[in-house]
Amino acid sequence: AYYELIGKLIEDGIVAGEFAPGLNGRLASQMMVGSMDEVITAWSMSESEHDLVEQADGLAEILERAFCQAATH
C-alpha cells in the first residue's frame, strides 16, 4: 500500500514537472521506502545519539536530487 501511494505521488510529480520525466515511479517509490526503512532501523538500533530528523532531512535532499536529475544521466 505504501509503495502504491508513494508511486502515485511520484507519478503526479512527474506530470507536474517536479520530477524528471524519465523517472521510473515504481523504482523510485521502492528506493524511497527502502531508504527510509534503513535510516529508521539504523537509528533505532544505534547506541549513539543520532538526530533522526537531521538524517531524514539529508535523505530527502539526496532523493530530491536523484529524482529531479534522473533523466539527465
PDB file of N, CA and C in Angstrom:
ATOM      1  N   ALA A   1       0.813  -1.196   0.000  1.00  0.00           N
ATOM      2  CA  ALA A   1       0.000   0.000   0.000  1.00  0.00           C
ATOM      3  C   ALA A   1       0.859   1.263   0.000  1.00  0.00           C
ATOM      4  N   TYR A   2       1.961   1.244   0.773  1.00  0.00           N
ATOM      5  CA  TYR A   2       2.834   2.423   0.809  1.00  0.00           C
ATOM      6  C   TYR A   2       3.470   2.670  -0.554  1.00  0.00           C
ATOM      7  N   TYR A   3       3.919   1.589  -1.191  1.00  0.00           N
ATOM      8  CA  TYR A   3       4.563   1.742  -2.493  1.00  0.00           C
ATOM      9  C   TYR A   3       3.603   2.352  -3.509  1.00  0.00           C
ATOM     10  N   GLU A   4       2.353   1.908  -3.483  1.00  0.00           N
ATOM     11  CA  GLU A   4       1.368   2.421  -4.432  1.00  0.00           C
ATOM     12  C   GLU A   4       1.067   3.892  -4.181  1.00  0.00           C
ATOM     13  N   LEU A   5       0.910   4.269  -2.915  1.00  0.00           N
ATOM     14  CA  LEU A   5       0.631   5.662  -2.574  1.00  0.00           C
ATOM     15  C   LEU A   5       1.809   6.560  -2.950  1.00  0.00           C
ATOM     16  N   ILE A   6       3.000   6.149  -2.571  1.00  0.00           N
ATOM     17  CA  ILE A   6       4.181   6.953  -2.895  1.00  0.00           C
ATOM     18  C   ILE A   6       4.415   6.979  -4.401  1.00  0.00           C
ATOM     19  N   GLY A   7       4.191   5.837  -5.057  1.00  0.00           N
ATOM     20  CA  GLY A   7       4.318   5.790  -6.513  1.00  0.00           C
ATOM     21  C   GLY A   7       3.375   6.758  -7.196  1.00  0.00           C
ATOM     22  N   LYS A   8       2.143   6.849  -6.687  1.00  0.00           N
ATOM     23  CA  LYS A   8       1.164   7.790  -7.246  1.00  0.00           C
ATOM     24  C   LYS A   8       1.620   9.235  -7.037  1.00  0.00           C
ATOM     25  N   LEU A   9       2.161   9.534  -5.860  1.00  0.00           N
ATOM     26  CA  LEU A   9       2.670  10.887  -5.602  1.00  0.00           C
ATOM     27  C   LEU A   9       3.829  11.223  -6.537  1.00  0.00           C
ATOM     28  N   ILE A  10       4.696  10.244  -6.767  1.00  0.00           N
ATOM     29  CA  ILE A  10       5.832  10.464  -7.669  1.00  0.00           C
ATOM     30  C   ILE A  10       5.338  10.664  -9.097  1.00  0.00           C
ATOM     31  N   GLU A  11       4.396   9.829  -9.541  1.00  0.00           N
ATOM     32  CA  GLU A  11       3.836   9.993 -10.888  1.00  0.00           C
ATOM     33  C   GLU A  11       3.187  11.366 -11.044  1.00  0.00           C
ATOM     34  N   ASP A  12       2.473  11.811 -10.012  1.00  0.00           N
ATOM     35  CA  ASP A  12       1.875  13.157 -10.049  1.00  0.00           C
ATOM     36  C   ASP A  12       2.962  14.223 -10.153  1.00  0.00           C
ATOM     37  N   GLY A  13       4.083  14.015  -9.451  1.00  0.00           N
ATOM     38  CA  GLY A  13       5.205  14.952  -9.522  1.00  0.00           C
ATOM     39  C   GLY A  13       5.851  14.992 -10.892  1.00  0.00           C
ATOM     40  N   ILE A  14       5.889  13.843 -11.557  1.00  0.00           N
ATOM     41  CA  ILE A  14       6.435  13.791 -12.919  1.00  0.00           C
ATOM     42  C   ILE A  14       5.531  14.575 -13.857  1.00  0.00           C
ATOM     43  N   VAL A  15       4.232  14.343 -13.756  1.00  0.00           N
ATOM     44  CA  VAL A  15       3.257  15.049 -14.605  1.00  0.00           C
ATOM     45  C   VAL A  15       3.318  16.558 -14.354  1.00  0.00           C
ATOM     46  N   ALA A  16       3.491  16.955 -13.103  1.00  0.00           N
ATOM     47  CA  ALA A  16       3.535  18.377 -12.746  1.00  0.00           C
ATOM     48  C   ALA A  16       4.873  19.029 -13.074  1.00  0.00           C
ATOM     49  N   GLY A  17       5.861  18.222 -13.495  1.00  0.00           N
ATOM     50  CA  GLY A  17       7.175  18.772 -13.815  1.00  0.00           C
ATOM     51  C   GLY A  17       8.080  18.929 -12.615  1.00  0.00           C
ATOM     52  N   GLU A  18       7.694  18.383 -11.471  1.00  0.00           N
ATOM     53  CA  GLU A  18       8.511  18.472 -10.257  1.00  0.00           C
ATOM     54  C   GLU A  18       9.649  17.455 -10.269  1.00  0.00           C
ATOM     55  N   PHE A  19       9.433  16.330 -10.941  1.00  0.00           N
ATOM     56  CA  PHE A  19      10.443  15.283 -11.057  1.00  0.00           C
ATOM     57  C   PHE A  19      10.774  15.068 -12.525  1.00  0.00           C
ATOM     58  N   ALA A  20      11.915  14.455 -12.771  1.00  0.00           N
ATOM     59  CA  ALA A  20      12.384  14.215 -14.134  1.00  0.00           C
ATOM     60  C   ALA A  20      11.380  13.356 -14.906  1.00  0.00           C
ATOM     61  N   PRO A  21      11.137  13.687 -16.170  1.00  0.00           N
ATOM     62  CA  PRO A  21      10.146  12.954 -16.950  1.00  0.00           C
ATOM     63  C   PRO A  21      10.492  11.473 -17.154  1.00  0.00           C
ATOM     64  N   GLY A  22      11.746  11.113 -17.140  1.00  0.00           N
ATOM     65  CA  GLY A  22      12.144   9.730 -17.351  1.00  0.00           C
ATOM     66  C   GLY A  22      12.221   8.903 -16.081  1.00  0.00           C
ATOM     67  N   LEU A  23      11.820   9.471 -14.949  1.00  0.00           N
ATOM     68  CA  LEU A  23      11.919   8.780 -13.668  1.00  0.00           C
ATOM     69  C   LEU A  23      10.976   7.583 -13.625  1.00  0.00           C
ATOM     70  N   ASN A  24      11.479   6.437 -13.189  1.00  0.00           N
ATOM     71  CA  ASN A  24      10.672   5.232 -13.007  1.00  0.00           C
ATOM     72  C   ASN A  24       9.982   5.347 -11.646  1.00  0.00           C
ATOM     73  N   GLY A  25       8.693   5.645 -11.649  1.00  0.00           N
ATOM     74  CA  GLY A  25       7.952   5.886 -10.414  1.00  0.00           C
ATOM     75  C   GLY A  25       7.941   4.695  -9.476  1.00  0.00           C
ATOM     76  N   ARG A  26       7.799   3.508 -10.024  1.00  0.00           N
ATOM     77  CA  ARG A  26       7.772   2.301  -9.189  1.00  0.00           C
ATOM     78  C   ARG A  26       9.106   2.092  -8.489  1.00  0.00           C
ATOM     79  N   LEU A  27      10.182   2.191  -9.244  1.00  0.00           N
ATOM     80  CA  LEU A  27      11.513   2.012  -8.669  1.00  0.00           C
ATOM     81  C   LEU A  27      11.838   3.130  -7.680  1.00  0.00           C
ATOM     82  N   ALA A  28      11.442   4.345  -8.009  1.00  0.00           N
ATOM     83  CA  ALA A  28      11.686   5.477  -7.111  1.00  0.00           C
ATOM     84  C   ALA A  28      10.957   5.293  -5.784  1.00  0.00           C
ATOM     85  N   SER A  29       9.730   4.776  -5.824  1.00  0.00           N
ATOM     86  CA  SER A  29       8.989   4.571  -4.581  1.00  0.00           C
ATOM     87  C   SER A  29       9.637   3.468  -3.751  1.00  0.00           C
ATOM     88  N   GLN A  30      10.134   2.416  -4.391  1.00  0.00           N
ATOM     89  CA  GLN A  30      10.844   1.361  -3.667  1.00  0.00           C
ATOM     90  C   GLN A  30      12.115   1.903  -3.036  1.00  0.00           C
ATOM     91  N   MET A  31      12.820   2.739  -3.780  1.00  0.00           N
ATOM     92  CA  MET A  31      14.050   3.351  -3.274  1.00  0.00           C
ATOM     93  C   MET A  31      13.748   4.243  -2.072  1.00  0.00           C
ATOM     94  N   MET A  32      12.678   5.013  -2.151  1.00  0.00           N
ATOM     95  CA  MET A  32      12.329   5.923  -1.061  1.00  0.00           C
ATOM     96  C   MET A  32      11.963   5.145   0.203  1.00  0.00           C
ATOM     97  N   VAL A  33      11.080   4.166   0.075  1.00  0.00           N
ATOM     98  CA  VAL A  33      10.645   3.397   1.245  1.00  0.00           C
ATOM     99  C   VAL A  33      11.817   2.614   1.831  1.00  0.00           C
ATOM    100  N   GLY A  34      12.617   1.985   0.986  1.00  0.00           N
ATOM    101  CA  GLY A  34      13.767   1.225   1.475  1.00  0.00           C
ATOM    102  C   GLY A  34      14.775   2.106   2.189  1.00  0.00           C
ATOM    103  N   SER A  35      15.014   3.277   1.659  1.00  0.00           N
ATOM    104  CA  SER A  35      15.955   4.205   2.284  1.00  0.00           C
ATOM    105  C   SER A  35      15.440   4.691   3.636  1.00  0.00           C
ATOM    106  N   MET A  36      14.159   5.026   3.689  1.00  0.00           N
ATOM    107  CA  MET A  36      13.580   5.476   4.961  1.00  0.00           C
ATOM    108  C   MET A  36      13.627   4.351   5.992  1.00  0.00           C
ATOM    109  N   ASP A  37      13.320   3.133   5.561  1.00  0.00           N
ATOM    110  CA  ASP A  37      13.365   1.988   6.467  1.00  0.00           C
ATOM    111  C   ASP A  37      14.761   1.797   7.037  1.00  0.00           C
ATOM    112  N   GLU A  38      15.770   1.906   6.200  1.00  0.00           N
ATOM    113  CA  GLU A  38      17.153   1.728   6.659  1.00  0.00           C
ATOM    114  C   GLU A  38      17.563   2.817   7.640  1.00  0.00           C
ATOM    115  N   VAL A  39      17.228   4.064   7.361  1.00  0.00           N
ATOM    116  CA  VAL A  39      17.571   5.164   8.259  1.00  0.00           C
ATOM    117  C   VAL A  39      16.901   4.970   9.623  1.00  0.00           C
ATOM    118  N   ILE A  40      15.633   4.598   9.612  1.00  0.00           N
ATOM    119  CA  ILE A  40      14.907   4.393  10.876  1.00  0.00           C
ATOM    120  C   ILE A  40      15.454   3.187  11.628  1.00  0.00           C
ATOM    121  N   THR A  41      15.729   2.098  10.920  1.00  0.00           N
ATOM    122  CA  THR A  41      16.271   0.901  11.568  1.00  0.00           C
ATOM    123  C   THR A  41      17.629   1.185  12.190  1.00  0.00           C
ATOM    124  N   ALA A  42      18.509   1.829  11.439  1.00  0.00           N
ATOM    125  CA  ALA A  42      19.838   2.160  11.964  1.00  0.00           C
ATOM    126  C   ALA A  42      19.735   3.074  13.182  1.00  0.00           C
ATOM    127  N   TRP A  43      18.829   4.028  13.122  1.00  0.00           N
ATOM    128  CA  TRP A  43      18.630   4.951  14.249  1.00  0.00           C
ATOM    129  C   TRP A  43      18.127   4.210  15.482  1.00  0.00           C
ATOM    130  N   SER A  44      17.145   3.318  15.287  1.00  0.00           N
ATOM    131  CA  SER A  44      16.557   2.625  16.434  1.00  0.00           C
ATOM    132  C   SER A  44      17.512   1.615  17.060  1.00  0.00           C
ATOM    133  N   MET A  45      18.445   1.094  16.288  1.00  0.00           N
ATOM    134  CA  MET A  45      19.389   0.098  16.802  1.00  0.00           C
ATOM    135  C   MET A  45      20.709   0.714  17.264  1.00  0.00           C
ATOM    136  N   SER A  46      20.860   1.997  17.037  1.00  0.00           N
ATOM    137  CA  SER A  46      22.112   2.674  17.355  1.00  0.00           C
ATOM    138  C   SER A  46      22.231   2.945  18.851  1.00  0.00           C
ATOM    139  N   GLU A  47      23.419   2.738  19.355  1.00  0.00           N
ATOM    140  CA  GLU A  47      23.672   3.050  20.762  1.00  0.00           C
ATOM    141  C   GLU A  47      24.148   4.489  20.937  1.00  0.00           C
ATOM    142  N   SER A  48      24.520   5.118  19.841  1.00  0.00           N
ATOM    143  CA  SER A  48      24.963   6.509  19.938  1.00  0.00           C
ATOM    144  C   SER A  48      23.790   7.436  19.649  1.00  0.00           C
ATOM    145  N   GLU A  49      23.993   8.677  19.946  1.00  0.00           N
ATOM    146  CA  GLU A  49      22.944   9.669  19.745  1.00  0.00           C
ATOM    147  C   GLU A  49      22.959  10.149  18.290  1.00  0.00           C
ATOM    148  N   HIS A  50      21.924   9.806  17.557  1.00  0.00           N
ATOM    149  CA  HIS A  50      21.755  10.286  16.187  1.00  0.00           C
ATOM    150  C   HIS A  50      20.488  11.118  16.140  1.00  0.00           C
ATOM    151  N   ASP A  51      20.547  12.196  15.400  1.00  0.00           N
ATOM    152  CA  ASP A  51      19.376  13.041  15.215  1.00  0.00           C
ATOM    153  C   ASP A  51      18.602  12.518  14.008  1.00  0.00           C
ATOM    154  N   LEU A  52      17.488  11.846  14.280  1.00  0.00           N
ATOM    155  CA  LEU A  52      16.706  11.236  13.217  1.00  0.00           C
ATOM    156  C   LEU A  52      16.177  12.279  12.233  1.00  0.00           C
ATOM    157  N   VAL A  53      15.761  13.430  12.726  1.00  0.00           N
ATOM    158  CA  VAL A  53      15.246  14.482  11.851  1.00  0.00           C
ATOM    159  C   VAL A  53      16.338  14.977  10.913  1.00  0.00           C
ATOM    160  N   GLU A  54      17.541  15.134  11.436  1.00  0.00           N
ATOM    161  CA  GLU A  54      18.665  15.576  10.599  1.00  0.00           C
ATOM    162  C   GLU A  54      18.951  14.539   9.512  1.00  0.00           C
ATOM    163  N   GLN A  55      18.927  13.276   9.882  1.00  0.00           N
ATOM    164  CA  GLN A  55      19.154  12.215   8.898  1.00  0.00           C
ATOM    165  C   GLN A  55      18.040  12.191   7.860  1.00  0.00           C
ATOM    166  N   ALA A  56      16.803  12.404   8.291  1.00  0.00           N
ATOM    167  CA  ALA A  56      15.675  12.429   7.362  1.00  0.00           C
ATOM    168  C   ALA A  56      15.804  13.594   6.385  1.00  0.00           C
ATOM    169  N   ASP A  57      16.247  14.734   6.879  1.00  0.00           N
ATOM    170  CA  ASP A  57      16.463  15.894   6.004  1.00  0.00           C
ATOM    171  C   ASP A  57      17.531  15.585   4.959  1.00  0.00           C
ATOM    172  N   GLY A  58      18.615  14.945   5.392  1.00  0.00           N
ATOM    173  CA  GLY A  58      19.683  14.573   4.458  1.00  0.00           C
ATOM    174  C   GLY A  58      19.199  13.577   3.423  1.00  0.00           C
ATOM    175  N   LEU A  59      18.417  12.608   3.853  1.00  0.00           N
ATOM    176  CA  LEU A  59      17.867  11.621   2.925  1.00  0.00           C
ATOM    177  C   LEU A  59      16.933  12.293   1.927  1.00  0.00           C
ATOM    178  N   ALA A  60      16.093  13.190   2.391  1.00  0.00           N
ATOM    179  CA  ALA A  60      15.177  13.901   1.499  1.00  0.00           C
ATOM    180  C   ALA A  60      15.945  14.687   0.441  1.00  0.00           C
ATOM    181  N   GLU A  61      17.049  15.299   0.832  1.00  0.00           N
ATOM    182  CA  GLU A  61      17.872  16.052  -0.129  1.00  0.00           C
ATOM    183  C   GLU A  61      18.465  15.116  -1.176  1.00  0.00           C
ATOM    184  N   ILE A  62      18.970  13.974  -0.752  1.00  0.00           N
ATOM    185  CA  ILE A  62      19.555  13.009  -1.688  1.00  0.00           C
ATOM    186  C   ILE A  62      18.503  12.499  -2.667  1.00  0.00           C
ATOM    187  N   LEU A  63      17.331  12.133  -2.145  1.00  0.00           N
ATOM    188  CA  LEU A  63      16.272  11.620  -3.013  1.00  0.00           C
ATOM    189  C   LEU A  63      15.769  12.695  -3.974  1.00  0.00           C
ATOM    190  N   GLU A  64      15.651  13.910  -3.491  1.00  0.00           N
ATOM    191  CA  GLU A  64      15.202  15.003  -4.361  1.00  0.00           C
ATOM    192  C   GLU A  64      16.172  15.194  -5.528  1.00  0.00           C
ATOM    193  N   ARG A  65      17.452  15.212  -5.223  1.00  0.00           N
ATOM    194  CA  ARG A  65      18.446  15.364  -6.291  1.00  0.00           C
ATOM    195  C   ARG A  65      18.388  14.207  -7.288  1.00  0.00           C
ATOM    196  N   ALA A  66      18.237  12.998  -6.767  1.00  0.00           N
ATOM    197  CA  ALA A  66      18.173  11.827  -7.647  1.00  0.00           C
ATOM    198  C   ALA A  66      16.926  11.854  -8.513  1.00  0.00           C
ATOM    199  N   PHE A  67      15.796  12.192  -7.935  1.00  0.00           N
ATOM    200  CA  PHE A  67      14.541  12.158  -8.693  1.00  0.00           C
ATOM    201  C   PHE A  67      14.447  13.302  -9.697  1.00  0.00           C
ATOM    202  N   CYS A  68      15.000  14.440  -9.362  1.00  0.00           N
ATOM    203  CA  CYS A  68      14.917  15.586 -10.269  1.00  0.00           C
ATOM    204  C   CYS A  68      15.927  15.502 -11.404  1.00  0.00           C
ATOM    205  N   GLN A  69      17.027  14.769 -11.204  1.00  0.00           N
ATOM    206  CA  GLN A  69      18.061  14.675 -12.227  1.00  0.00           C
ATOM    207  C   GLN A  69      18.073  13.332 -12.939  1.00  0.00           C
ATOM    208  N   ALA A  70      17.117  12.480 -12.652  1.00  0.00           N
ATOM    209  CA  ALA A  70      17.124  11.110 -13.171  1.00  0.00           C
ATOM    210  C   ALA A  70      17.214  11.046 -14.696  1.00  0.00           C
ATOM    211  N   ALA A  71      16.579  11.955 -15.386  1.00  0.00           N
ATOM    212  CA  ALA A  71      16.552  11.892 -16.848  1.00  0.00           C
ATOM    213  C   ALA A  71      17.779  12.516 -17.484  1.00  0.00           C
ATOM    214  N   THR A  72      18.624  13.172 -16.716  1.00  0.00           N
ATOM    215  CA  THR A  72      19.760  13.870 -17.310  1.00  0.00           C
ATOM    216  C   THR A  72      21.005  12.986 -17.382  1.00  0.00           C
ATOM    217  N   HIS A  73      20.961  11.791 -16.798  1.00  0.00           N
ATOM    218  CA  HIS A  73      22.153  10.926 -16.794  1.00  0.00           C
ATOM    219  C   HIS A  73      21.955   9.721 -17.649  1.00  0.00           C
TER     220      HIS A  73
END
